[in-house]
Coordinates of C-alpha atoms in Angstrom, one line a residue:
Chain X
M1 CA 12.5 17.4 1.5
A2 CA 13.1 15.2 4.5
I3 CA 11.8 16.0 7.9
K4 CA 14.7 17.0 10.1
I5 CA 14.8 15.4 13.5
G6 CA 16.8 16.1 16.6
I7 CA 17.2 13.6 19.4
V8 CA 17.5 14.9 23.0
G9 CA 19.1 12.3 25.3
Y10 CA 21.0 9.2 24.1
G11 CA 20.0 6.3 26.4
N12 CA 18.1 3.2 25.2
L13 CA 15.3 5.3 23.7
G14 CA 17.6 7.8 22.0
K15 CA 19.6 5.0 20.4
G16 CA 16.3 3.4 19.4
V17 CA 15.2 6.6 17.6
E18 CA 18.5 6.7 15.7
T19 CA 18.0 3.1 14.6
E20 CA 14.4 3.5 13.6
L21 CA 14.9 6.8 11.7
A22 CA 17.0 4.7 9.2
L23 CA 13.8 2.9 8.3
N24 CA 11.9 6.1 7.5
P25 CA 13.2 7.6 4.2
D26 CA 11.1 10.7 4.6
M27 CA 13.1 11.7 7.7
E28 CA 16.7 12.5 8.5
L29 CA 18.6 12.9 11.8
T30 CA 20.2 16.3 12.2
G31 CA 21.9 15.6 15.5
V32 CA 21.9 14.2 19.0
F33 CA 21.9 16.6 21.9
T34 CA 23.3 15.5 25.2
R35 CA 24.3 16.7 28.7
R36 CA 27.3 14.4 28.6
D37 CA 30.6 15.1 26.8
P38 CA 29.6 14.8 23.1
A39 CA 32.8 12.9 22.5
Q40 CA 31.6 10.1 24.8
V41 CA 28.3 9.6 23.0
P42 CA 28.6 6.6 20.6
S43 CA 26.1 7.9 18.0
N44 CA 26.8 7.8 14.2
A45 CA 25.2 11.2 13.9
A46 CA 26.6 14.6 14.9
V47 CA 26.5 15.1 18.6
Y48 CA 26.1 18.5 20.3
P49 CA 26.0 19.8 23.9
L50 CA 22.3 20.2 24.9
D51 CA 23.0 23.8 26.0
E52 CA 23.7 24.8 22.4
I53 CA 20.4 23.4 21.1
T54 CA 18.8 26.8 20.6
D55 CA 21.2 27.5 17.8
F56 CA 19.4 24.7 15.9
K57 CA 16.0 26.4 16.1
D58 CA 15.8 26.8 12.3
K59 CA 17.7 23.7 11.4
I60 CA 15.4 21.1 13.1
D61 CA 11.7 20.4 12.3
V62 CA 10.9 18.2 15.3
L63 CA 12.8 17.2 18.5
I64 CA 12.2 13.8 19.9
L65 CA 12.7 13.9 23.7
C66 CA 14.3 10.7 24.9
G67 CA 15.2 11.6 28.5
G68 CA 13.6 9.8 31.5
S69 CA 10.0 10.5 32.6
K70 CA 11.0 10.8 36.2
S71 CA 13.3 13.8 36.2
D72 CA 14.3 14.7 32.6
I73 CA 11.1 15.3 30.6
P74 CA 9.2 17.4 33.3
V75 CA 12.2 19.8 33.3
Q76 CA 13.3 19.7 29.7
A77 CA 10.1 19.6 27.8
P78 CA 8.5 22.9 28.8
V79 CA 11.8 24.8 28.0
L80 CA 12.4 23.1 24.7
Q81 CA 8.8 23.6 23.7
Q82 CA 9.4 27.4 23.5
N83 CA 11.6 27.0 20.4
F84 CA 10.8 23.6 19.0
H85 CA 8.0 21.2 17.9
T86 CA 8.5 18.2 20.2
V87 CA 7.4 14.6 20.7
N88 CA 7.9 12.7 23.9
S89 CA 7.1 9.4 25.4
Y90 CA 6.3 10.7 28.9
D91 CA 4.9 7.7 30.7
N92 CA 4.0 8.9 34.2
H93 CA 0.2 8.2 33.8
A94 CA -0.9 10.1 36.9
E95 CA 1.0 13.3 35.9
I96 CA 0.0 13.3 32.3
P97 CA -2.9 15.8 32.7
A98 CA -0.7 18.3 34.4
H99 CA 2.1 17.7 31.8
F100 CA -0.4 18.2 29.0
D101 CA -1.6 21.6 30.5
S102 CA 2.0 22.8 31.0
I103 CA 3.1 21.9 27.4
N104 CA -0.2 23.2 25.9
E105 CA 0.3 26.6 27.5
T106 CA 3.9 27.0 26.3
A107 CA 3.1 25.6 22.9
L108 CA 0.2 27.9 22.3
T109 CA 2.2 30.9 23.5
N110 CA 5.1 30.1 21.2
Q111 CA 3.2 28.7 18.3
T112 CA 4.7 25.2 18.5
V113 CA 3.3 21.7 18.5
G114 CA 4.0 19.2 21.4
V115 CA 2.9 15.6 21.1
I116 CA 3.1 14.0 24.5
A117 CA 2.9 10.4 25.8
T118 CA 3.5 8.5 22.6
G119 CA 4.8 5.0 22.7
W120 CA 2.6 2.0 23.5
D121 CA 1.4 2.5 27.1
P122 CA 0.7 5.4 27.2
G123 CA 0.3 5.6 23.4
L124 CA -1.1 2.8 21.2
F125 CA -2.7 1.1 24.2
S126 CA -4.4 4.3 25.2
L127 CA -5.7 4.8 21.6
N128 CA -7.2 1.3 21.7
R129 CA -8.8 1.8 25.1
L130 CA -10.5 4.9 23.6
V131 CA -11.7 3.3 20.4
A132 CA -12.8 0.1 22.2
E133 CA -15.0 1.9 24.7
S134 CA -16.4 4.4 22.1
V135 CA -17.5 1.5 19.9
L136 CA -18.6 -0.7 22.8
P137 CA -19.9 1.5 25.5
K138 CA -21.3 -1.4 27.5
G139 CA -18.4 -3.5 28.7
E140 CA -15.1 -3.6 30.5
T141 CA -11.6 -2.9 29.4
Y142 CA -8.6 -4.8 30.7
T143 CA -4.9 -4.1 30.2
F144 CA -2.2 -6.8 30.7
W145 CA 1.5 -6.2 30.4
G146 CA 4.2 -8.7 29.6
K147 CA 5.8 -11.0 29.3
G148 CA 8.5 -8.4 29.4
V149 CA 11.3 -6.6 31.3
S150 CA 10.3 -3.7 33.5
Q151 CA 13.2 -1.3 33.6
G152 CA 11.9 0.4 36.8
H153 CA 11.5 -2.8 38.7
S154 CA 14.9 -4.1 37.4
D155 CA 16.5 -0.8 38.7
A156 CA 14.8 -1.4 42.1
I157 CA 16.2 -4.9 42.4
R158 CA 19.7 -3.6 41.6
R159 CA 19.4 -1.2 44.5
V160 CA 19.0 -4.1 47.0
A161 CA 22.1 -4.8 49.2
G162 CA 24.0 -7.8 48.0
V163 CA 22.6 -7.7 44.4
K164 CA 25.2 -7.6 41.7
L165 CA 23.0 -7.9 38.6
G166 CA 19.3 -8.3 38.3
V167 CA 16.3 -8.2 35.9
Q168 CA 12.6 -8.4 36.5
Y169 CA 10.0 -9.9 34.1
T170 CA 6.4 -9.0 34.4
L171 CA 4.1 -11.9 33.5
P172 CA 0.3 -11.6 32.9
N173 CA -2.1 -14.1 34.3
D174 CA -2.9 -16.1 31.1
D175 CA -5.8 -18.0 32.8
L176 CA -7.5 -14.7 33.5
I177 CA -7.1 -13.5 29.9
T178 CA -8.7 -16.8 28.7
E179 CA -11.6 -16.4 31.2
I180 CA -12.2 -12.7 30.1
K181 CA -12.4 -13.7 26.4
E182 CA -14.8 -16.6 27.3
G183 CA -17.1 -14.1 28.9
K184 CA -16.6 -15.3 32.5
E185 CA -16.9 -12.8 35.3
V186 CA -13.5 -12.1 36.6
S187 CA -12.0 -10.0 39.4
Y188 CA -9.2 -8.0 37.8
T189 CA -6.8 -5.7 39.6
K190 CA -3.4 -4.8 38.2
T191 CA -1.7 -6.5 41.1
S192 CA -3.7 -9.8 41.1
S193 CA -3.4 -10.1 37.4
H194 CA 0.3 -10.0 37.0
K195 CA 3.3 -11.9 38.5
R196 CA 6.8 -10.5 38.9
V197 CA 9.7 -12.9 38.3
C198 CA 13.2 -11.7 39.2
Y199 CA 16.6 -13.1 38.2
V200 CA 19.4 -12.0 40.5
V201 CA 23.2 -12.5 40.4
P202 CA 24.2 -12.1 44.1
E203 CA 27.5 -10.5 45.2
E204 CA 30.0 -13.1 46.5
G205 CA 28.9 -14.3 49.9
A206 CA 25.7 -12.3 49.9
D207 CA 22.7 -13.4 52.1
K208 CA 20.3 -14.8 49.5
E209 CA 17.4 -15.2 52.0
G210 CA 17.9 -11.6 52.9
I211 CA 17.9 -10.5 49.3
T212 CA 14.7 -12.5 48.6
K213 CA 13.0 -11.0 51.6
D214 CA 14.1 -7.4 50.7
I215 CA 12.7 -7.8 47.2
Q216 CA 9.5 -9.5 48.1
T217 CA 8.6 -6.9 50.8
M218 CA 9.5 -3.8 48.7
K219 CA 6.5 -1.6 48.8
D220 CA 4.9 -0.3 45.6
Y221 CA 7.2 -2.6 43.6
F222 CA 6.9 -6.2 44.7
A223 CA 5.0 -6.5 48.0
E224 CA 1.6 -6.2 46.4
Y225 CA 2.4 -8.9 43.8
E226 CA 3.1 -12.5 43.7
S227 CA 6.9 -12.1 43.3
E228 CA 9.5 -14.8 42.6
V229 CA 13.2 -14.5 43.1
H230 CA 15.6 -16.8 41.3
F231 CA 19.4 -16.7 41.7
I232 CA 21.6 -17.2 38.7
N233 CA 25.3 -16.8 37.8
E234 CA 26.8 -14.0 35.9
A235 CA 27.4 -16.0 32.7
E236 CA 23.7 -17.0 32.6
F237 CA 22.7 -13.4 33.1
Y238 CA 24.7 -12.1 30.2
Q239 CA 23.6 -15.0 28.0
Q240 CA 19.9 -14.9 28.6
H241 CA 18.8 -11.7 30.3
T242 CA 20.2 -8.7 28.6
G243 CA 17.4 -8.2 26.0
M244 CA 14.6 -5.7 26.5
P245 CA 11.5 -7.5 25.3
H246 CA 8.1 -6.4 26.4
G247 CA 4.5 -6.2 25.2
G248 CA 1.0 -6.8 26.4
R249 CA -2.6 -6.4 25.4
V250 CA -5.7 -4.3 25.8
I251 CA -8.9 -6.3 25.8
R252 CA -12.4 -4.9 25.9
R253 CA -15.2 -7.4 26.4
G254 CA -18.3 -5.6 25.2
Y255 CA -21.9 -6.5 24.8
T256 CA -23.8 -5.4 21.7
D257 CA -27.0 -6.6 23.3
E258 CA -28.0 -8.9 26.2
A259 CA -27.0 -12.0 24.3
N260 CA -24.2 -10.9 22.1
M261 CA -20.6 -10.4 23.2
A262 CA -17.9 -8.6 21.2
V263 CA -14.2 -9.1 22.2
Y264 CA -11.9 -6.3 21.0
E265 CA -8.2 -7.0 21.5
F266 CA -5.0 -5.2 20.7
S267 CA -1.7 -6.8 21.4
L268 CA 2.0 -6.2 21.0
D269 CA 4.9 -8.7 21.3
L270 CA 8.2 -6.8 21.1
D271 CA 11.7 -8.1 21.1
S272 CA 12.9 -4.6 21.8
N273 CA 10.7 -2.3 23.9
P274 CA 12.9 0.9 23.4
Q275 CA 13.1 0.4 19.6
F276 CA 9.3 0.0 19.3
T277 CA 8.7 3.0 21.6
A278 CA 11.1 5.0 19.4
A279 CA 9.3 3.8 16.2
A280 CA 6.0 5.1 17.6
A281 CA 7.5 8.4 18.6
I282 CA 8.9 8.8 15.0
A283 CA 5.4 8.2 13.5
Y284 CA 4.0 10.9 15.8
A285 CA 7.0 13.2 14.9
R286 CA 5.7 13.0 11.3
A287 CA 2.3 14.0 12.6
A288 CA 3.8 16.9 14.6
Y289 CA 5.6 18.2 11.5
R290 CA 2.3 18.2 9.5
L291 CA 0.3 19.8 12.3
A292 CA 2.9 22.5 12.6
Q293 CA 2.6 23.2 8.9
E294 CA -1.1 23.5 9.3
K295 CA -0.6 25.9 12.3
Q296 CA -2.5 23.5 14.6
Y297 CA -0.4 24.5 17.6
G298 CA -0.6 23.3 21.2
A299 CA -0.2 20.0 23.1
K300 CA -1.6 16.9 21.4
T301 CA -1.9 13.3 22.5
V302 CA -2.6 10.1 20.4
F303 CA -6.3 10.9 20.9
D304 CA -6.1 14.2 19.0
I305 CA -4.3 13.1 15.9
A306 CA -6.0 11.7 12.9
P307 CA -4.3 8.4 11.9
A308 CA -3.5 9.6 8.4
Y309 CA -1.0 12.1 9.8
L310 CA 1.2 9.1 10.9
S311 CA 1.8 7.8 7.4
P312 CA 4.1 9.2 4.7
K313 CA 1.4 8.1 2.2
S314 CA -1.1 10.5 0.7
G315 CA -4.8 10.3 1.5
A316 CA -5.5 8.8 -2.0
E317 CA -2.8 6.2 -1.5
L318 CA -4.1 5.2 1.9
R319 CA -7.7 4.8 0.6
K320 CA -6.5 2.7 -2.3
E321 CA -4.1 0.5 -0.4
L322 CA -5.2 0.1 3.2
L323 CA -8.9 0.9 3.5
Chain Y
M1 CA -28.8 17.9 23.8
A2 CA -28.7 14.5 22.2
I3 CA -27.4 14.0 18.7
K4 CA -30.4 13.2 16.5
I5 CA -29.9 10.1 14.3
G6 CA -31.8 8.9 11.3
I7 CA -31.5 5.3 10.0
V8 CA -31.9 4.7 6.3
G9 CA -32.8 1.1 5.5
Y10 CA -33.9 -1.5 8.1
G11 CA -32.2 -4.8 7.3
N12 CA -29.7 -6.4 9.8
L13 CA -27.5 -3.3 9.9
G14 CA -30.4 -0.9 10.4
K15 CA -31.8 -3.0 13.2
G16 CA -28.3 -3.1 14.7
V17 CA -28.1 0.7 14.7
E18 CA -31.5 0.9 16.5
T19 CA -30.2 -1.7 19.2
E20 CA -26.8 0.0 19.7
L21 CA -28.2 3.6 19.9
A22 CA -29.9 2.5 23.1
L23 CA -26.4 2.1 24.6
N24 CA -25.4 5.6 23.7
P25 CA -27.2 8.1 26.0
D26 CA -25.8 11.1 24.1
M27 CA -27.8 10.1 21.0
E28 CA -31.4 9.6 20.1
L29 CA -33.2 7.9 17.2
T30 CA -35.4 10.4 15.3
G31 CA -36.7 7.9 12.8
V32 CA -36.2 5.0 10.4
F33 CA -36.6 5.7 6.6
T34 CA -37.6 2.9 4.3
R35 CA -38.6 2.1 0.7
R36 CA -41.0 -0.4 2.1
D37 CA -44.4 0.2 3.5
P38 CA -43.6 1.8 6.9
A39 CA -46.4 -0.2 8.5
Q40 CA -44.4 -3.4 7.6
V41 CA -41.2 -2.3 9.3
P42 CA -40.9 -3.8 12.8
S43 CA -39.0 -0.9 14.4
N44 CA -39.8 0.6 17.8
A45 CA -39.0 4.0 16.4
A46 CA -41.1 6.2 14.1
V47 CA -40.9 4.9 10.5
Y48 CA -41.2 7.1 7.5
P49 CA -41.2 6.6 3.7
L50 CA -37.7 7.3 2.3
D51 CA -39.0 9.7 -0.2
E52 CA -40.2 12.1 2.6
I53 CA -36.7 12.3 4.1
T54 CA -35.9 15.8 2.9
D55 CA -38.6 17.1 5.2
F56 CA -36.3 16.0 8.1
K57 CA -33.4 18.1 6.9
D58 CA -33.5 20.3 10.0
K59 CA -34.7 17.6 12.4
I60 CA -31.8 15.1 12.0
D61 CA -28.1 15.7 12.8
V62 CA -26.6 12.6 11.1
L63 CA -28.1 9.9 8.9
I64 CA -26.6 6.4 9.2
L65 CA -27.0 4.7 5.8
C66 CA -27.8 1.0 6.3
G67 CA -28.6 -0.1 2.8
G68 CA -26.5 -2.7 0.8
S69 CA -23.1 -1.8 -0.6
K70 CA -23.9 -3.4 -4.0
S71 CA -26.8 -1.4 -5.2
D72 CA -28.2 0.9 -2.4
I73 CA -25.3 3.0 -1.1
P74 CA -23.8 4.0 -4.5
V75 CA -27.2 5.3 -5.5
Q76 CA -28.6 6.7 -2.2
A77 CA -25.5 8.2 -0.6
P78 CA -24.7 11.0 -3.1
V79 CA -28.3 12.1 -3.1
L80 CA -28.7 12.2 0.7
Q81 CA -25.3 13.8 1.1
Q82 CA -26.8 17.0 -0.5
N83 CA -29.0 17.6 2.6
F84 CA -27.5 15.6 5.4
H85 CA -24.4 14.7 7.2
T86 CA -24.0 10.9 6.7
V87 CA -22.2 7.9 7.8
N88 CA -22.0 4.6 5.9
S89 CA -20.4 1.2 6.1
Y90 CA -19.7 0.9 2.3
D91 CA -17.5 -2.1 2.0
N92 CA -16.7 -2.6 -1.7
H93 CA -13.0 -2.1 -1.2
A94 CA -12.2 -1.7 -4.9
E95 CA -14.7 1.1 -5.4
I96 CA -14.0 3.0 -2.2
P97 CA -11.7 5.6 -3.9
A98 CA -14.3 6.5 -6.4
H99 CA -17.0 6.5 -3.7
F100 CA -14.9 8.9 -1.6
D101 CA -14.4 11.3 -4.5
S102 CA -18.1 11.3 -5.3
I103 CA -19.2 11.9 -1.7
N104 CA -16.4 14.5 -1.2
E105 CA -17.5 16.6 -4.1
T106 CA -21.2 16.6 -3.1
A107 CA -20.3 17.2 0.6
L108 CA -18.0 20.2 -0.1
T109 CA -20.6 21.7 -2.5
N110 CA -23.4 21.4 0.1
Q111 CA -21.3 22.0 3.3
T112 CA -22.0 18.5 4.7
V113 CA -19.9 15.8 6.3
G114 CA -19.9 12.2 4.9
V115 CA -18.0 9.5 6.8
I116 CA -17.6 6.5 4.5
A117 CA -16.5 2.9 5.0
T118 CA -16.8 2.7 8.7
G119 CA -17.4 -0.7 10.4
W120 CA -14.5 -3.2 10.9
D121 CA -13.2 -4.1 7.4
P122 CA -13.2 -1.6 6.0
G123 CA -13.1 0.4 9.2
L124 CA -11.2 -0.6 12.4
F125 CA -9.1 -3.1 10.4
S126 CA -8.1 -0.4 8.0
L127 CA -7.2 1.9 10.9
N128 CA -4.9 -0.8 12.3
R129 CA -3.3 -1.5 9.0
L130 CA -2.4 2.1 8.7
V131 CA -1.1 2.6 12.3
A132 CA 0.9 -0.7 12.1
E133 CA 2.7 0.1 8.9
S134 CA 3.4 3.7 10.0
V135 CA 5.0 2.6 13.2
L136 CA 6.7 -0.4 11.7
P137 CA 7.7 0.6 8.1
K138 CA 9.8 -2.6 7.7
G139 CA 7.5 -5.6 7.8
E140 CA 4.4 -7.3 6.3
T141 CA 0.7 -6.9 7.2
Y142 CA -1.6 -9.9 7.1
T143 CA -5.4 -9.8 7.4
F144 CA -7.4 -12.9 8.4
W145 CA -11.2 -13.2 8.5
G146 CA -13.2 -15.6 10.6
K147 CA -14.3 -17.8 12.1
G148 CA -17.5 -16.2 10.9
V149 CA -20.5 -16.2 8.5
S150 CA -20.1 -14.5 5.2
Q151 CA -23.5 -13.1 4.1
G152 CA -22.4 -12.8 0.4
H153 CA -21.2 -16.4 0.2
S154 CA -24.3 -17.7 2.1
D155 CA -26.5 -15.9 -0.4
A156 CA -24.5 -17.5 -3.2
I157 CA -25.1 -21.0 -1.8
R158 CA -28.8 -20.3 -1.6
R159 CA -28.9 -19.6 -5.3
V160 CA -27.7 -23.1 -6.2
A161 CA -30.4 -25.4 -7.6
G162 CA -31.6 -27.9 -5.0
V163 CA -30.5 -25.8 -1.9
K164 CA -33.3 -25.0 0.5
L165 CA -31.2 -23.3 3.2
G166 CA -27.5 -22.7 3.5
V167 CA -24.8 -20.8 5.4
Q168 CA -21.1 -20.4 4.8
Y169 CA -18.4 -20.0 7.4
T170 CA -15.0 -18.5 6.6
L171 CA -12.2 -20.1 8.6
P172 CA -8.7 -18.7 8.8
N173 CA -5.7 -21.0 8.6
D174 CA -4.6 -21.0 12.2
D175 CA -1.3 -22.7 11.5
L176 CA -0.3 -19.9 9.2
I177 CA -1.2 -17.3 11.9
T178 CA 1.1 -19.1 14.4
E179 CA 3.9 -19.3 11.8
I180 CA 3.7 -15.6 11.1
K181 CA 3.8 -14.7 14.8
E182 CA 6.8 -17.0 15.2
G183 CA 8.7 -15.1 12.5
K184 CA 8.6 -17.8 9.9
E185 CA 8.5 -17.0 6.2
V186 CA 5.1 -17.7 4.9
S187 CA 3.3 -17.6 1.6
Y188 CA 0.1 -15.7 2.2
T189 CA -2.7 -15.2 -0.3
K190 CA -6.3 -14.5 0.7
T191 CA -7.4 -17.7 -0.9
S192 CA -4.7 -20.1 0.4
S193 CA -5.1 -18.6 3.9
H194 CA -8.8 -19.3 4.4
K195 CA -11.1 -22.2 4.1
R196 CA -14.8 -22.1 3.3
V197 CA -17.2 -24.4 5.1
C198 CA -20.8 -24.7 3.9
Y199 CA -23.8 -26.2 5.7
V200 CA -26.6 -26.9 3.3
V201 CA -30.2 -28.1 3.8
P202 CA -31.1 -29.8 0.5
E203 CA -34.6 -29.7 -1.1
E204 CA -36.3 -33.1 -0.8
G205 CA -34.9 -35.4 -3.4
A206 CA -32.1 -33.0 -4.5
D207 CA -28.9 -34.2 -6.0
K208 CA -26.4 -33.8 -3.2
E209 CA -23.4 -34.6 -5.4
G210 CA -24.5 -32.0 -7.9
I211 CA -25.0 -29.4 -5.2
T212 CA -21.5 -30.0 -3.8
K213 CA -20.0 -29.7 -7.3
D214 CA -22.0 -26.6 -8.1
I215 CA -20.7 -24.9 -4.9
Q216 CA -17.1 -26.1 -5.1
T217 CA -16.7 -24.9 -8.7
M218 CA -18.4 -21.5 -8.3
K219 CA -16.0 -18.9 -9.6
D220 CA -14.9 -15.9 -7.4
Y221 CA -16.7 -17.5 -4.5
F222 CA -15.5 -21.0 -3.8
A223 CA -13.5 -22.4 -6.7
E224 CA -10.3 -20.6 -5.6
Y225 CA -10.6 -21.9 -2.0
E226 CA -10.6 -25.2 -0.1
S227 CA -14.3 -25.5 0.2
E228 CA -16.2 -28.1 2.2
V229 CA -20.0 -28.8 1.9
H230 CA -21.9 -30.5 4.7
F231 CA -25.5 -31.5 4.4
I232 CA -27.7 -31.1 7.5
N233 CA -31.4 -31.1 8.2
E234 CA -33.7 -28.1 8.7
A235 CA -33.9 -28.5 12.5
E236 CA -30.2 -28.5 12.9
F237 CA -29.9 -25.4 10.7
Y238 CA -32.4 -23.4 12.8
Q239 CA -30.8 -24.6 16.0
Q240 CA -27.2 -24.0 15.2
H241 CA -26.7 -21.8 12.1
T242 CA -28.9 -18.7 12.3
G243 CA -26.4 -16.5 14.2
M244 CA -24.3 -13.9 12.5
P245 CA -20.9 -14.2 14.2
H246 CA -17.7 -12.9 12.6
G247 CA -14.4 -11.5 13.3
G248 CA -10.8 -11.7 12.3
R249 CA -7.4 -10.1 12.8
V250 CA -4.8 -7.8 11.4
I251 CA -1.3 -8.8 12.1
R252 CA 1.8 -6.9 11.2
R253 CA 5.1 -8.6 11.7
G254 CA 7.6 -5.8 11.7
Y255 CA 11.3 -5.6 12.4
T256 CA 12.8 -2.8 14.5
D257 CA 16.3 -3.8 13.4
E258 CA 17.9 -6.9 11.8
A259 CA 17.6 -8.9 15.0
N260 CA 14.4 -7.6 16.7
M261 CA 10.9 -8.5 15.7
A262 CA 7.7 -6.7 16.7
V263 CA 4.3 -8.3 16.3
Y264 CA 1.4 -5.9 16.2
E265 CA -2.0 -7.6 16.3
F266 CA -5.6 -6.4 16.3
S267 CA -8.4 -8.8 16.6
L268 CA -12.2 -8.9 16.9
D269 CA -14.4 -11.8 17.9
L270 CA -18.0 -10.9 17.4
D271 CA -21.2 -12.8 18.3
S272 CA -23.1 -10.4 16.0
N273 CA -21.4 -8.9 13.0
P274 CA -24.2 -6.5 12.1
Q275 CA -24.5 -5.2 15.7
F276 CA -20.8 -4.5 15.9
T277 CA -20.7 -2.8 12.5
A278 CA -23.6 -0.7 13.7
A279 CA -21.8 0.2 16.9
A280 CA -18.8 1.4 14.9
A281 CA -21.0 3.5 12.6
I282 CA -22.6 5.1 15.6
A283 CA -19.2 6.1 17.1
Y284 CA -18.3 7.7 13.7
A285 CA -21.7 9.4 13.6
R286 CA -20.7 11.2 16.8
A287 CA -17.5 12.2 15.0
A288 CA -19.5 13.4 12.0
Y289 CA -21.7 15.6 14.2
R290 CA -18.7 17.2 15.7
L291 CA -16.8 17.7 12.4
A292 CA -20.0 19.4 11.1
Q293 CA -20.1 21.7 14.1
E294 CA -16.5 22.7 13.3
K295 CA -17.4 23.1 9.6
Q296 CA -14.9 20.5 8.6
Y297 CA -17.0 19.5 5.6
G298 CA -16.3 16.9 3.0
A299 CA -15.8 13.1 2.8
K300 CA -13.9 11.5 5.6
T301 CA -12.7 8.0 6.4
V302 CA -11.4 6.4 9.6
F303 CA -8.0 7.7 8.5
D304 CA -9.1 11.3 8.7
I305 CA -10.7 11.4 12.1
A306 CA -8.9 12.0 15.4
P307 CA -9.9 9.2 17.8
A308 CA -11.1 11.7 20.5
Y309 CA -14.1 12.6 18.1
L310 CA -15.4 9.0 18.7
S311 CA -15.9 9.4 22.4
P312 CA -18.6 11.3 24.3
K313 CA -15.9 12.2 26.9
S314 CA -14.0 15.5 27.0
G315 CA -10.3 15.8 26.2
A316 CA -9.5 16.2 29.9
E317 CA -11.6 13.2 30.8
L318 CA -9.9 11.1 28.2
R319 CA -6.4 12.1 29.3
K320 CA -7.2 11.4 32.9
E321 CA -9.0 8.1 32.4
L322 CA -7.6 6.4 29.3
L323 CA -4.1 7.7 28.4

């Protein structure tokens, strides 16, 4: 019998979950839950008002929470956790410990499973940071993001006066990556190791120099980085800059003794960031379903879940085909 | 209190475990067990005859089995499993399912934990094959090995008449790797995707043409591959070809919808293959110790072990530092 999934929130991530579920024959989409008017949500699945979701308590195995990390997940997740097994892609790294504790308490009280912070960073990148440092205790781990579109930074550009359309690409410092893998001593900080490149369509008659200055001096977003601003026209924007590619890599340069280096690297190159994030959440939804069947209640992260739970295959199949 | 480790077998892997244990302050080496005369084993630890190992049943937490996969592990592992929690790096892929069943039965009967087939392939490569196909069900997974030294093939060269010294490097087809990542359709087979390059020091007066022919036509080792043979002198061999580097990569090219590709890649570049294999076995020995404390007996693989068990850090530390 298929695992019955509910989607909460139908932005890019929610749409991605609907798309990726079609690739997983052991799962089925029961419905999409929204705060909007359900008639306005362009899903192929049944769409229901979010405030009716409790009626689906016995009709859904796992809810995948697709709201934003800034204001949706912190509010929705603890409430939904009372009645449902959930998976989310909460990505506010600094707040993850508190989010874990909150979900864990509710999940244990209500005998539910809540898998938090899936996706790729946090998520698969975190998993690789853990495995890399466990196997290679002597060494340094580096994370690089991009080339890819940062939604948060693109949103920030669009809030600048005079900006009609805008997108921001994060680019890693490829020379630094090469030096790390060659064993050279490098000085890595998140800001010095990435560049931010912005493509902006200005409003008619807008002050381009002013826009550039406003972007390049924006604190916490651009001021700390080498940031470029390029002006383009609307046609070019729609032709070349509407995709949502992203990716990056985790590298650990370890030493197995004084003379011997070991470079451990995990990388992703994604045409669609939200679709891949959705695909990861779905694999962890499969795990959540199984953990619930085994009554392993509480909050879980990618660190707490044995990889076999992610696959629809049996242990014997996995050992024969993939080990 | 430190986790007490015993090493069974003191070849390259056993030496590697001794070296890597020094990098893990939560572990200590209780002793090395050997079939040789203990006086002849150049370890810094206490060395004991293997046939006295049962006396150490209550003095060792986990045994790391470092014998060969061909004839040592299949014989030793099921016997030692009766009295000890064990970790091995058994790498005979075709026989792993049977090995798992054998260890599992003995481990369940005797309430012990046996983690089999750790290392990198099988091991971390297997783990990534599983995660990659679980997250990206639509796609293809490719494994490439090298550049690195294959011990089995180097041994095979040295058995050829007229060969004094020899080493074999496995090289991946880099063009094919590029094509896969670019989304091109490729025809991958293990044999067509790798090249074998041999460096041979001939005995004085040996028939070089004969040696080349004997190597290039050797079934199951070289005949199926593009295989090169180069003759070098003894000085060059000792200067340039005594290291044991290896590595490789697992690539899954997945599709998150008809238009969007996702390239998942895991790679290792190792100056010392046996030291890294030892380092991985040690992380899984930590997991074995904890599983035993939780009475989760039986055979386990990298698929069955939650990543957090590999790290000496607490769950809270991991969430704060690495998620």
